[in-house]
């Protein structure tokens, strides 16, 4: 196995491990503080954890199956593995789009800030607008883009899984 594959597998395990913590806390398996008023719902933590976990799993499966950095599995990959890979590839953008949608359109008050600069010279200031409306608009735009990306991912994965059939002589066409 190439060195690049081992690096992707290592990063896949790191990503999966990072995602496991909020996922297990949201499921009540790991201890966490009791929810307070204004906290995000538990599904938000579960979705964040699941997105990271599945992202790591995506990299691991791709590398172990002999895929390359483009994300394509080799033609020799078993159909069941391809189907599993496609489901992971669809779930990740849907989870991320759901999170952005909750920030933009979910109930409750939001607080946003803007940072300008970098390192020790960064200046952070609260975003203007009543009840975080500017931040909600920005996240709403991001959610729209994320849902478009998720839809495109679904179409892309569906085309990989169900390639277009060639119709020709069977219908009398030459």
Short mmCIF file of N, CA and C in Angstrom, two decimals:
data_model
loop_
_atom_site.label_atom_id
_atom_site.label_comp_id
_atom_site.label_asym_id
_atom_site.label_seq_id
_atom_site.Cartn_x
_atom_site.Cartn_y
_atom_site.Cartn_z
N UNK A 1 0.86 -1.18 0.00
CA UNK A 1 0.00 0.00 0.00
C UNK A 1 0.90 1.24 0.00
N UNK A 2 0.52 2.23 -0.77
CA UNK A 2 1.32 3.44 -0.91
C UNK A 2 1.29 4.25 0.38
N UNK A 3 2.33 5.06 0.57
CA UNK A 3 2.42 5.89 1.78
C UNK A 3 1.26 6.85 1.88
N UNK A 4 0.81 7.38 0.74
CA UNK A 4 -0.33 8.30 0.73
C UNK A 4 -1.58 7.65 1.29
N UNK A 5 -1.77 6.37 1.00
CA UNK A 5 -2.94 5.66 1.54
C UNK A 5 -2.87 5.55 3.06
N UNK A 6 -1.68 5.28 3.59
CA UNK A 6 -1.54 5.18 5.05
C UNK A 6 -1.82 6.52 5.72
N UNK A 7 -1.41 7.59 5.07
CA UNK A 7 -1.68 8.92 5.63
C UNK A 7 -3.17 9.20 5.62
N UNK A 8 -3.86 8.86 4.51
CA UNK A 8 -5.32 9.07 4.45
C UNK A 8 -6.04 8.20 5.47
N UNK A 9 -5.56 6.98 5.66
CA UNK A 9 -6.17 6.11 6.67
C UNK A 9 -5.99 6.71 8.07
N UNK A 10 -4.80 7.22 8.36
CA UNK A 10 -4.55 7.84 9.66
C UNK A 10 -5.46 9.05 9.87
N UNK A 11 -5.57 9.92 8.86
CA UNK A 11 -6.47 11.07 8.98
C UNK A 11 -7.92 10.62 9.10
N UNK A 12 -8.27 9.52 8.43
CA UNK A 12 -9.62 8.98 8.55
C UNK A 12 -9.92 8.54 9.97
N UNK A 13 -8.96 7.87 10.61
CA UNK A 13 -9.16 7.47 12.00
C UNK A 13 -9.23 8.67 12.93
N UNK A 14 -8.44 9.71 12.68
CA UNK A 14 -8.51 10.93 13.50
C UNK A 14 -9.87 11.58 13.36
N UNK A 15 -10.36 11.72 12.13
CA UNK A 15 -11.67 12.32 11.90
C UNK A 15 -12.78 11.50 12.55
N UNK A 16 -12.72 10.19 12.40
CA UNK A 16 -13.74 9.32 13.01
C UNK A 16 -13.71 9.43 14.53
N UNK A 17 -12.51 9.51 15.10
CA UNK A 17 -12.39 9.64 16.56
C UNK A 17 -12.95 10.98 17.03
N UNK A 18 -12.66 12.05 16.29
CA UNK A 18 -13.19 13.37 16.66
C UNK A 18 -14.72 13.35 16.62
N UNK A 19 -15.28 12.70 15.62
CA UNK A 19 -16.74 12.63 15.50
C UNK A 19 -17.39 11.74 16.52
N UNK A 20 -16.66 10.76 17.01
CA UNK A 20 -17.23 9.81 17.97
C UNK A 20 -17.60 10.49 19.29
N UNK A 21 -16.81 11.44 19.74
CA UNK A 21 -17.06 12.07 21.04
C UNK A 21 -18.41 12.80 21.10
N UNK A 22 -18.71 13.75 20.20
CA UNK A 22 -20.02 14.39 20.29
C UNK A 22 -21.17 13.44 19.99
N UNK A 23 -20.92 12.46 19.13
CA UNK A 23 -21.97 11.49 18.81
C UNK A 23 -22.34 10.67 20.03
N UNK A 24 -21.35 10.17 20.74
CA UNK A 24 -21.62 9.37 21.95
C UNK A 24 -22.23 10.23 23.06
N UNK A 25 -21.80 11.48 23.17
CA UNK A 25 -22.39 12.37 24.17
C UNK A 25 -23.85 12.67 23.84
N UNK A 26 -24.15 12.90 22.57
CA UNK A 26 -25.53 13.18 22.17
C UNK A 26 -26.43 11.97 22.39
N UNK A 27 -25.87 10.78 22.25
CA UNK A 27 -26.64 9.56 22.47
C UNK A 27 -26.75 9.19 23.94
N UNK A 28 -26.08 9.95 24.81
CA UNK A 28 -26.15 9.69 26.24
C UNK A 28 -25.20 8.61 26.72
N UNK A 29 -24.30 8.16 25.86
CA UNK A 29 -23.35 7.11 26.24
C UNK A 29 -22.19 7.71 27.02
N UNK A 30 -21.69 8.87 26.58
CA UNK A 30 -20.68 9.60 27.34
C UNK A 30 -21.35 10.64 28.20
N UNK A 31 -20.83 10.88 29.40
CA UNK A 31 -21.47 11.89 30.25
C UNK A 31 -21.27 13.29 29.69
N UNK A 32 -22.28 14.11 29.84
CA UNK A 32 -22.20 15.51 29.45
C UNK A 32 -23.09 16.31 30.39
N UNK A 33 -22.91 17.61 30.40
CA UNK A 33 -23.69 18.43 31.31
C UNK A 33 -25.16 18.42 30.88
N UNK A 34 -26.07 18.65 31.82
CA UNK A 34 -27.48 18.70 31.45
C UNK A 34 -27.74 19.89 30.52
N UNK A 35 -28.72 19.76 29.62
CA UNK A 35 -29.00 20.86 28.70
C UNK A 35 -29.50 22.10 29.45
N UNK A 36 -29.10 23.26 28.92
CA UNK A 36 -29.53 24.53 29.46
C UNK A 36 -30.41 25.23 28.43
N UNK A 37 -31.17 26.20 28.89
CA UNK A 37 -31.99 26.98 27.97
C UNK A 37 -31.09 27.64 26.93
N UNK A 38 -31.48 27.59 25.69
CA UNK A 38 -30.68 28.19 24.62
C UNK A 38 -29.68 27.25 23.99
N UNK A 39 -29.50 26.06 24.55
CA UNK A 39 -28.59 25.08 23.95
C UNK A 39 -29.18 24.54 22.65
N UNK A 40 -28.31 24.09 21.79
CA UNK A 40 -28.76 23.42 20.57
C UNK A 40 -29.37 22.08 20.94
N UNK A 41 -30.32 21.60 20.14
CA UNK A 41 -30.88 20.27 20.41
C UNK A 41 -29.82 19.18 20.28
N UNK A 42 -30.08 18.05 20.90
CA UNK A 42 -29.11 16.95 20.89
C UNK A 42 -28.82 16.45 19.49
N UNK A 43 -29.80 16.53 18.58
CA UNK A 43 -29.57 16.03 17.23
C UNK A 43 -28.47 16.83 16.52
N UNK A 44 -28.27 18.09 16.91
CA UNK A 44 -27.23 18.90 16.28
C UNK A 44 -25.86 18.32 16.62
N UNK A 45 -25.64 17.99 17.87
CA UNK A 45 -24.37 17.37 18.27
C UNK A 45 -24.21 16.01 17.61
N UNK A 46 -25.30 15.24 17.53
CA UNK A 46 -25.22 13.94 16.88
C UNK A 46 -24.89 14.09 15.40
N UNK A 47 -25.49 15.08 14.73
CA UNK A 47 -25.22 15.29 13.30
C UNK A 47 -23.78 15.72 13.07
N UNK A 48 -23.26 16.60 13.93
CA UNK A 48 -21.86 17.02 13.80
C UNK A 48 -20.94 15.82 13.98
N UNK A 49 -21.17 15.05 15.03
CA UNK A 49 -20.34 13.87 15.28
C UNK A 49 -20.43 12.87 14.16
N UNK A 50 -21.65 12.62 13.67
CA UNK A 50 -21.84 11.65 12.60
C UNK A 50 -21.17 12.10 11.30
N UNK A 51 -21.22 13.40 11.01
CA UNK A 51 -20.57 13.92 9.80
C UNK A 51 -19.06 13.69 9.85
N UNK A 52 -18.43 13.97 10.99
CA UNK A 52 -17.00 13.74 11.13
C UNK A 52 -16.68 12.25 11.09
N UNK A 53 -17.48 11.44 11.78
CA UNK A 53 -17.26 10.00 11.81
C UNK A 53 -17.37 9.42 10.40
N UNK A 54 -18.43 9.79 9.67
CA UNK A 54 -18.60 9.27 8.32
C UNK A 54 -17.53 9.78 7.36
N UNK A 55 -17.08 11.02 7.56
CA UNK A 55 -15.98 11.54 6.74
C UNK A 55 -14.72 10.72 6.92
N UNK A 56 -14.43 10.37 8.16
CA UNK A 56 -13.28 9.51 8.43
C UNK A 56 -13.45 8.13 7.83
N UNK A 57 -14.64 7.57 7.98
CA UNK A 57 -14.93 6.25 7.42
C UNK A 57 -14.82 6.27 5.90
N UNK A 58 -15.26 7.36 5.28
CA UNK A 58 -15.18 7.53 3.83
C UNK A 58 -13.72 7.44 3.37
N UNK A 59 -12.83 8.14 4.09
CA UNK A 59 -11.41 8.11 3.73
C UNK A 59 -10.81 6.72 3.94
N UNK A 60 -11.19 6.08 5.03
CA UNK A 60 -10.64 4.75 5.34
C UNK A 60 -11.09 3.74 4.29
N UNK A 61 -12.39 3.73 3.97
CA UNK A 61 -12.91 2.77 2.99
C UNK A 61 -12.24 3.00 1.63
N UNK A 62 -12.15 4.26 1.23
CA UNK A 62 -11.52 4.58 -0.05
C UNK A 62 -10.08 4.08 -0.10
N UNK A 63 -9.33 4.31 0.95
CA UNK A 63 -7.92 3.92 0.96
C UNK A 63 -7.75 2.41 1.00
N UNK A 64 -8.54 1.73 1.84
CA UNK A 64 -8.40 0.28 1.94
C UNK A 64 -8.87 -0.44 0.68
N UNK A 65 -9.82 0.16 -0.04
CA UNK A 65 -10.32 -0.45 -1.27
C UNK A 65 -9.39 -0.19 -2.45
N UNK A 66 -8.36 0.63 -2.24
CA UNK A 66 -7.42 0.93 -3.31
C UNK A 66 -7.82 2.12 -4.15
N UNK A 67 -8.71 2.97 -3.60
CA UNK A 67 -9.12 4.17 -4.31
C UNK A 67 -8.02 5.21 -4.31
N UNK A 68 -8.24 6.26 -5.06
CA UNK A 68 -7.25 7.33 -5.10
C UNK A 68 -7.81 8.59 -4.45
N UNK A 69 -7.05 9.66 -4.48
CA UNK A 69 -7.45 10.88 -3.79
C UNK A 69 -8.63 11.58 -4.46
N UNK A 70 -9.05 11.15 -5.66
CA UNK A 70 -10.21 11.74 -6.32
C UNK A 70 -11.51 11.29 -5.66
N UNK A 71 -11.45 10.24 -4.86
CA UNK A 71 -12.64 9.73 -4.19
C UNK A 71 -13.28 8.56 -4.91
N UNK A 72 -12.77 8.20 -6.06
CA UNK A 72 -13.33 7.09 -6.83
C UNK A 72 -12.82 5.75 -6.29
N UNK A 73 -13.72 4.79 -6.19
CA UNK A 73 -13.30 3.43 -5.87
C UNK A 73 -12.87 2.74 -7.16
N UNK A 74 -11.96 1.78 -7.06
CA UNK A 74 -11.57 1.06 -8.28
C UNK A 74 -12.73 0.24 -8.82
N UNK A 75 -12.69 -0.05 -10.11
CA UNK A 75 -13.77 -0.82 -10.76
C UNK A 75 -13.91 -2.21 -10.16
N UNK A 76 -12.87 -2.71 -9.52
CA UNK A 76 -12.89 -4.06 -8.96
C UNK A 76 -13.53 -4.11 -7.56
N UNK A 77 -13.94 -2.97 -7.02
CA UNK A 77 -14.53 -2.96 -5.68
C UNK A 77 -15.87 -3.71 -5.70
N UNK A 78 -16.15 -4.50 -4.66
CA UNK A 78 -17.40 -5.26 -4.62
C UNK A 78 -18.63 -4.34 -4.63
N UNK A 79 -19.73 -4.78 -5.22
CA UNK A 79 -20.94 -3.94 -5.29
C UNK A 79 -21.47 -3.50 -3.92
N UNK A 80 -21.40 -4.38 -2.92
CA UNK A 80 -21.88 -4.02 -1.58
C UNK A 80 -21.03 -2.89 -1.00
N UNK A 81 -19.72 -2.95 -1.21
CA UNK A 81 -18.84 -1.89 -0.73
C UNK A 81 -19.13 -0.58 -1.45
N UNK A 82 -19.38 -0.67 -2.77
CA UNK A 82 -19.73 0.53 -3.53
C UNK A 82 -21.01 1.16 -3.01
N UNK A 83 -22.01 0.33 -2.72
CA UNK A 83 -23.29 0.85 -2.21
C UNK A 83 -23.09 1.53 -0.86
N UNK A 84 -22.32 0.91 0.03
CA UNK A 84 -22.02 1.50 1.33
C UNK A 84 -21.29 2.82 1.17
N UNK A 85 -20.35 2.87 0.26
CA UNK A 85 -19.55 4.07 -0.01
C UNK A 85 -20.44 5.19 -0.55
N UNK A 86 -21.37 4.84 -1.43
CA UNK A 86 -22.30 5.82 -1.98
C UNK A 86 -23.20 6.39 -0.88
N UNK A 87 -23.70 5.55 0.01
CA UNK A 87 -24.54 6.02 1.11
C UNK A 87 -23.79 6.99 2.02
N UNK A 88 -22.54 6.67 2.32
CA UNK A 88 -21.73 7.58 3.13
C UNK A 88 -21.54 8.90 2.38
N UNK A 89 -21.24 8.80 1.09
CA UNK A 89 -21.01 9.99 0.28
C UNK A 89 -22.24 10.89 0.17
N UNK A 90 -23.42 10.34 0.31
CA UNK A 90 -24.65 11.13 0.28
C UNK A 90 -24.96 11.68 1.68
N UNK A 91 -24.72 10.89 2.70
CA UNK A 91 -25.08 11.30 4.07
C UNK A 91 -24.29 12.52 4.55
N UNK A 92 -23.03 12.62 4.20
CA UNK A 92 -22.19 13.71 4.71
C UNK A 92 -22.72 15.08 4.28
N UNK A 93 -22.91 15.34 2.97
CA UNK A 93 -23.42 16.68 2.62
C UNK A 93 -24.83 16.95 3.11
N UNK A 94 -25.66 15.91 3.24
CA UNK A 94 -27.01 16.11 3.78
C UNK A 94 -26.93 16.52 5.26
N UNK A 95 -26.06 15.88 6.02
CA UNK A 95 -25.89 16.25 7.42
C UNK A 95 -25.40 17.69 7.55
N UNK A 96 -24.41 18.07 6.74
CA UNK A 96 -23.87 19.42 6.82
C UNK A 96 -24.92 20.46 6.40
N UNK A 97 -25.69 20.17 5.36
CA UNK A 97 -26.75 21.09 4.93
C UNK A 97 -27.82 21.21 6.01
N UNK A 98 -28.13 20.13 6.70
CA UNK A 98 -29.11 20.17 7.79
C UNK A 98 -28.63 21.07 8.93
N UNK A 99 -27.35 20.97 9.25
CA UNK A 99 -26.78 21.81 10.31
C UNK A 99 -26.84 23.29 9.95
N UNK A 100 -26.43 23.62 8.73
CA UNK A 100 -26.49 25.02 8.30
C UNK A 100 -27.93 25.52 8.28
N UNK A 101 -28.87 24.67 7.89
CA UNK A 101 -30.28 25.05 7.87
C UNK A 101 -30.79 25.32 9.27
N UNK A 102 -30.36 24.51 10.23
CA UNK A 102 -30.81 24.73 11.61
C UNK A 102 -30.29 26.07 12.14
N UNK A 103 -29.03 26.38 11.86
CA UNK A 103 -28.48 27.65 12.32
C UNK A 103 -29.26 28.81 11.70
N UNK A 104 -29.58 28.70 10.42
CA UNK A 104 -30.26 29.79 9.71
C UNK A 104 -31.73 29.90 10.07
N UNK A 105 -32.43 28.79 10.17
CA UNK A 105 -33.89 28.82 10.27
C UNK A 105 -34.45 28.22 11.55
N UNK A 106 -33.61 27.63 12.39
CA UNK A 106 -34.08 26.99 13.62
C UNK A 106 -34.57 28.00 14.64
N UNK A 107 -35.32 27.53 15.62
CA UNK A 107 -35.84 28.42 16.65
C UNK A 107 -34.74 28.90 17.59
N UNK A 108 -35.01 29.97 18.27
CA UNK A 108 -34.09 30.48 19.28
C UNK A 108 -33.24 31.62 18.76
N UNK A 109 -32.59 32.26 19.71
CA UNK A 109 -31.75 33.41 19.41
C UNK A 109 -30.36 32.94 18.98
N UNK A 110 -29.74 33.67 18.07
CA UNK A 110 -28.39 33.37 17.61
C UNK A 110 -27.50 34.57 17.88
N UNK A 111 -26.26 34.31 18.22
CA UNK A 111 -25.27 35.37 18.43
C UNK A 111 -24.11 35.09 17.50
N UNK A 112 -23.76 36.06 16.68
CA UNK A 112 -22.68 35.92 15.72
C UNK A 112 -21.65 37.00 15.97
N UNK A 113 -20.41 36.73 15.57
CA UNK A 113 -19.38 37.76 15.66
C UNK A 113 -18.54 37.71 14.39
N UNK A 114 -17.84 38.79 14.15
CA UNK A 114 -16.99 38.91 12.98
C UNK A 114 -15.57 39.15 13.47
N UNK A 115 -14.60 38.42 12.93
CA UNK A 115 -13.19 38.61 13.29
C UNK A 115 -12.44 39.15 12.09
N UNK A 116 -11.62 40.14 12.32
CA UNK A 116 -10.82 40.74 11.27
C UNK A 116 -9.36 40.66 11.70
N UNK A 117 -8.49 40.24 10.81
CA UNK A 117 -7.08 40.12 11.14
C UNK A 117 -6.71 38.68 11.39
N UNK A 118 -5.49 38.49 11.88
CA UNK A 118 -5.04 37.13 12.18
C UNK A 118 -4.08 37.16 13.36
N UNK A 119 -3.98 36.04 14.02
CA UNK A 119 -3.05 35.91 15.14
C UNK A 119 -3.34 36.90 16.25
N UNK A 120 -2.31 37.49 16.80
CA UNK A 120 -2.45 38.42 17.91
C UNK A 120 -3.05 39.75 17.51
N UNK A 121 -3.14 40.04 16.21
CA UNK A 121 -3.69 41.32 15.78
C UNK A 121 -5.15 41.22 15.38
N UNK A 122 -5.81 40.09 15.64
CA UNK A 122 -7.22 39.91 15.27
C UNK A 122 -8.11 40.75 16.17
N UNK A 123 -9.14 41.31 15.56
CA UNK A 123 -10.14 42.08 16.28
C UNK A 123 -11.47 41.37 16.09
N UNK A 124 -12.16 41.08 17.18
CA UNK A 124 -13.45 40.43 17.11
C UNK A 124 -14.52 41.40 17.58
N UNK A 125 -15.61 41.47 16.83
CA UNK A 125 -16.71 42.35 17.20
C UNK A 125 -18.03 41.65 16.92
N UNK A 126 -19.06 41.97 17.72
CA UNK A 126 -20.35 41.34 17.47
C UNK A 126 -20.90 41.78 16.11
N UNK A 127 -21.57 40.85 15.44
CA UNK A 127 -22.21 41.20 14.17
C UNK A 127 -23.42 42.07 14.45
N UNK A 128 -23.63 43.06 13.60
CA UNK A 128 -24.76 43.95 13.82
C UNK A 128 -26.03 43.31 13.29
N UNK A 129 -27.15 43.83 13.68
CA UNK A 129 -28.44 43.32 13.22
C UNK A 129 -29.22 42.78 14.38
N UNK A 130 -30.51 43.06 14.37
CA UNK A 130 -31.37 42.58 15.45
C UNK A 130 -31.49 41.08 15.45
N UNK A 131 -31.30 40.50 16.60
CA UNK A 131 -31.45 39.07 16.82
C UNK A 131 -30.60 38.22 15.88
N UNK A 132 -29.44 38.73 15.48
CA UNK A 132 -28.54 37.95 14.65
C UNK A 132 -29.03 37.73 13.23
N UNK A 133 -29.84 38.66 12.72
CA UNK A 133 -30.43 38.48 11.39
C UNK A 133 -29.36 38.41 10.30
N UNK A 134 -28.28 39.19 10.43
CA UNK A 134 -27.21 39.15 9.42
C UNK A 134 -26.56 37.77 9.39
N UNK A 135 -26.32 37.20 10.55
CA UNK A 135 -25.74 35.86 10.61
C UNK A 135 -26.69 34.81 10.07
N UNK A 136 -27.98 34.95 10.37
CA UNK A 136 -28.97 34.00 9.84
C UNK A 136 -29.04 34.07 8.33
N UNK A 137 -28.95 35.27 7.78
CA UNK A 137 -28.96 35.42 6.33
C UNK A 137 -27.74 34.74 5.72
N UNK A 138 -26.58 34.97 6.33
CA UNK A 138 -25.35 34.35 5.82
C UNK A 138 -25.45 32.83 5.90
N UNK A 139 -25.93 32.31 7.01
CA UNK A 139 -26.07 30.86 7.14
C UNK A 139 -27.17 30.32 6.23
N UNK A 140 -28.21 31.12 5.99
CA UNK A 140 -29.26 30.72 5.06
C UNK A 140 -28.71 30.57 3.64
N UNK A 141 -27.86 31.52 3.24
CA UNK A 141 -27.22 31.42 1.94
C UNK A 141 -26.32 30.19 1.90
N UNK A 142 -25.56 29.97 2.98
CA UNK A 142 -24.72 28.77 3.05
C UNK A 142 -25.54 27.49 3.01
N UNK A 143 -26.70 27.50 3.68
CA UNK A 143 -27.57 26.33 3.68
C UNK A 143 -28.09 26.05 2.27
N UNK A 144 -28.48 27.11 1.56
CA UNK A 144 -28.95 26.94 0.19
C UNK A 144 -27.86 26.31 -0.68
N UNK A 145 -26.65 26.84 -0.57
CA UNK A 145 -25.54 26.26 -1.33
C UNK A 145 -25.27 24.82 -0.92
N UNK A 146 -25.35 24.54 0.38
CA UNK A 146 -25.09 23.19 0.87
C UNK A 146 -26.15 22.20 0.36
N UNK A 147 -27.42 22.64 0.31
CA UNK A 147 -28.46 21.75 -0.21
C UNK A 147 -28.29 21.52 -1.71
N UNK A 148 -27.85 22.56 -2.43
CA UNK A 148 -27.55 22.36 -3.85
C UNK A 148 -26.40 21.37 -4.03
N UNK A 149 -25.38 21.50 -3.19
CA UNK A 149 -24.25 20.57 -3.23
C UNK A 149 -24.71 19.16 -2.86
N UNK A 150 -25.57 19.04 -1.84
CA UNK A 150 -26.07 17.72 -1.43
C UNK A 150 -26.88 17.09 -2.55
N UNK A 151 -27.71 17.89 -3.22
CA UNK A 151 -28.48 17.37 -4.35
C UNK A 151 -27.57 16.90 -5.47
N UNK A 152 -26.53 17.66 -5.73
CA UNK A 152 -25.56 17.29 -6.75
C UNK A 152 -24.83 16.00 -6.35
N UNK A 153 -24.52 15.87 -5.07
CA UNK A 153 -23.87 14.64 -4.60
C UNK A 153 -24.79 13.44 -4.78
N UNK A 154 -26.08 13.61 -4.51
CA UNK A 154 -27.03 12.52 -4.70
C UNK A 154 -27.07 12.12 -6.17
N UNK A 155 -27.15 13.11 -7.07
CA UNK A 155 -27.16 12.79 -8.50
C UNK A 155 -25.87 12.12 -8.94
N UNK A 156 -24.74 12.63 -8.47
CA UNK A 156 -23.45 12.06 -8.84
C UNK A 156 -23.35 10.62 -8.37
N UNK A 157 -23.72 10.38 -7.12
CA UNK A 157 -23.62 9.03 -6.57
C UNK A 157 -24.62 8.09 -7.25
N UNK A 158 -25.80 8.61 -7.59
CA UNK A 158 -26.78 7.78 -8.27
C UNK A 158 -26.28 7.38 -9.66
N UNK A 159 -25.61 8.31 -10.34
CA UNK A 159 -25.06 7.98 -11.66
C UNK A 159 -23.93 6.98 -11.56
N UNK A 160 -23.16 7.04 -10.48
CA UNK A 160 -22.11 6.03 -10.29
C UNK A 160 -22.73 4.66 -10.03
N UNK A 161 -23.78 4.66 -9.22
CA UNK A 161 -24.40 3.40 -8.82
C UNK A 161 -25.26 2.81 -9.93
N UNK A 162 -25.96 3.67 -10.66
CA UNK A 162 -26.87 3.23 -11.72
C UNK A 162 -26.48 3.92 -13.03
N UNK A 163 -25.44 3.45 -13.69
CA UNK A 163 -25.00 4.13 -14.92
C UNK A 163 -26.08 4.07 -16.00
N UNK A 164 -26.06 5.10 -16.86
CA UNK A 164 -27.02 5.19 -17.96
C UNK A 164 -26.80 4.02 -18.91
N UNK A 165 -27.90 3.37 -19.27
CA UNK A 165 -27.81 2.23 -20.18
C UNK A 165 -27.78 2.75 -21.61
N UNK A 166 -27.03 2.06 -22.41
CA UNK A 166 -26.94 2.41 -23.83
C UNK A 166 -28.08 1.70 -24.55
N UNK A 167 -28.89 2.46 -25.25
CA UNK A 167 -29.96 1.89 -26.05
C UNK A 167 -29.56 1.99 -27.50
N UNK A 168 -29.66 0.92 -28.20
CA UNK A 168 -29.22 0.92 -29.59
C UNK A 168 -30.03 -0.06 -30.42
N UNK A 169 -29.37 -1.09 -30.89
CA UNK A 169 -29.99 -2.03 -31.82
C UNK A 169 -31.21 -2.71 -31.23
N UNK A 170 -31.32 -2.76 -29.93
CA UNK A 170 -32.47 -3.40 -29.29
C UNK A 170 -33.78 -2.73 -29.69
N UNK A 171 -33.74 -1.43 -30.02
CA UNK A 171 -34.93 -0.69 -30.42
C UNK A 171 -34.92 -0.38 -31.90
N UNK A 172 -34.08 -1.03 -32.63
CA UNK A 172 -34.05 -0.84 -34.07
C UNK A 172 -33.16 0.31 -34.52
N UNK A 173 -32.50 1.00 -33.59
CA UNK A 173 -31.60 2.09 -33.97
C UNK A 173 -30.27 1.50 -34.45
N UNK A 174 -29.66 2.16 -35.35
CA UNK A 174 -28.36 1.69 -35.82
C UNK A 174 -27.28 2.60 -35.38
#
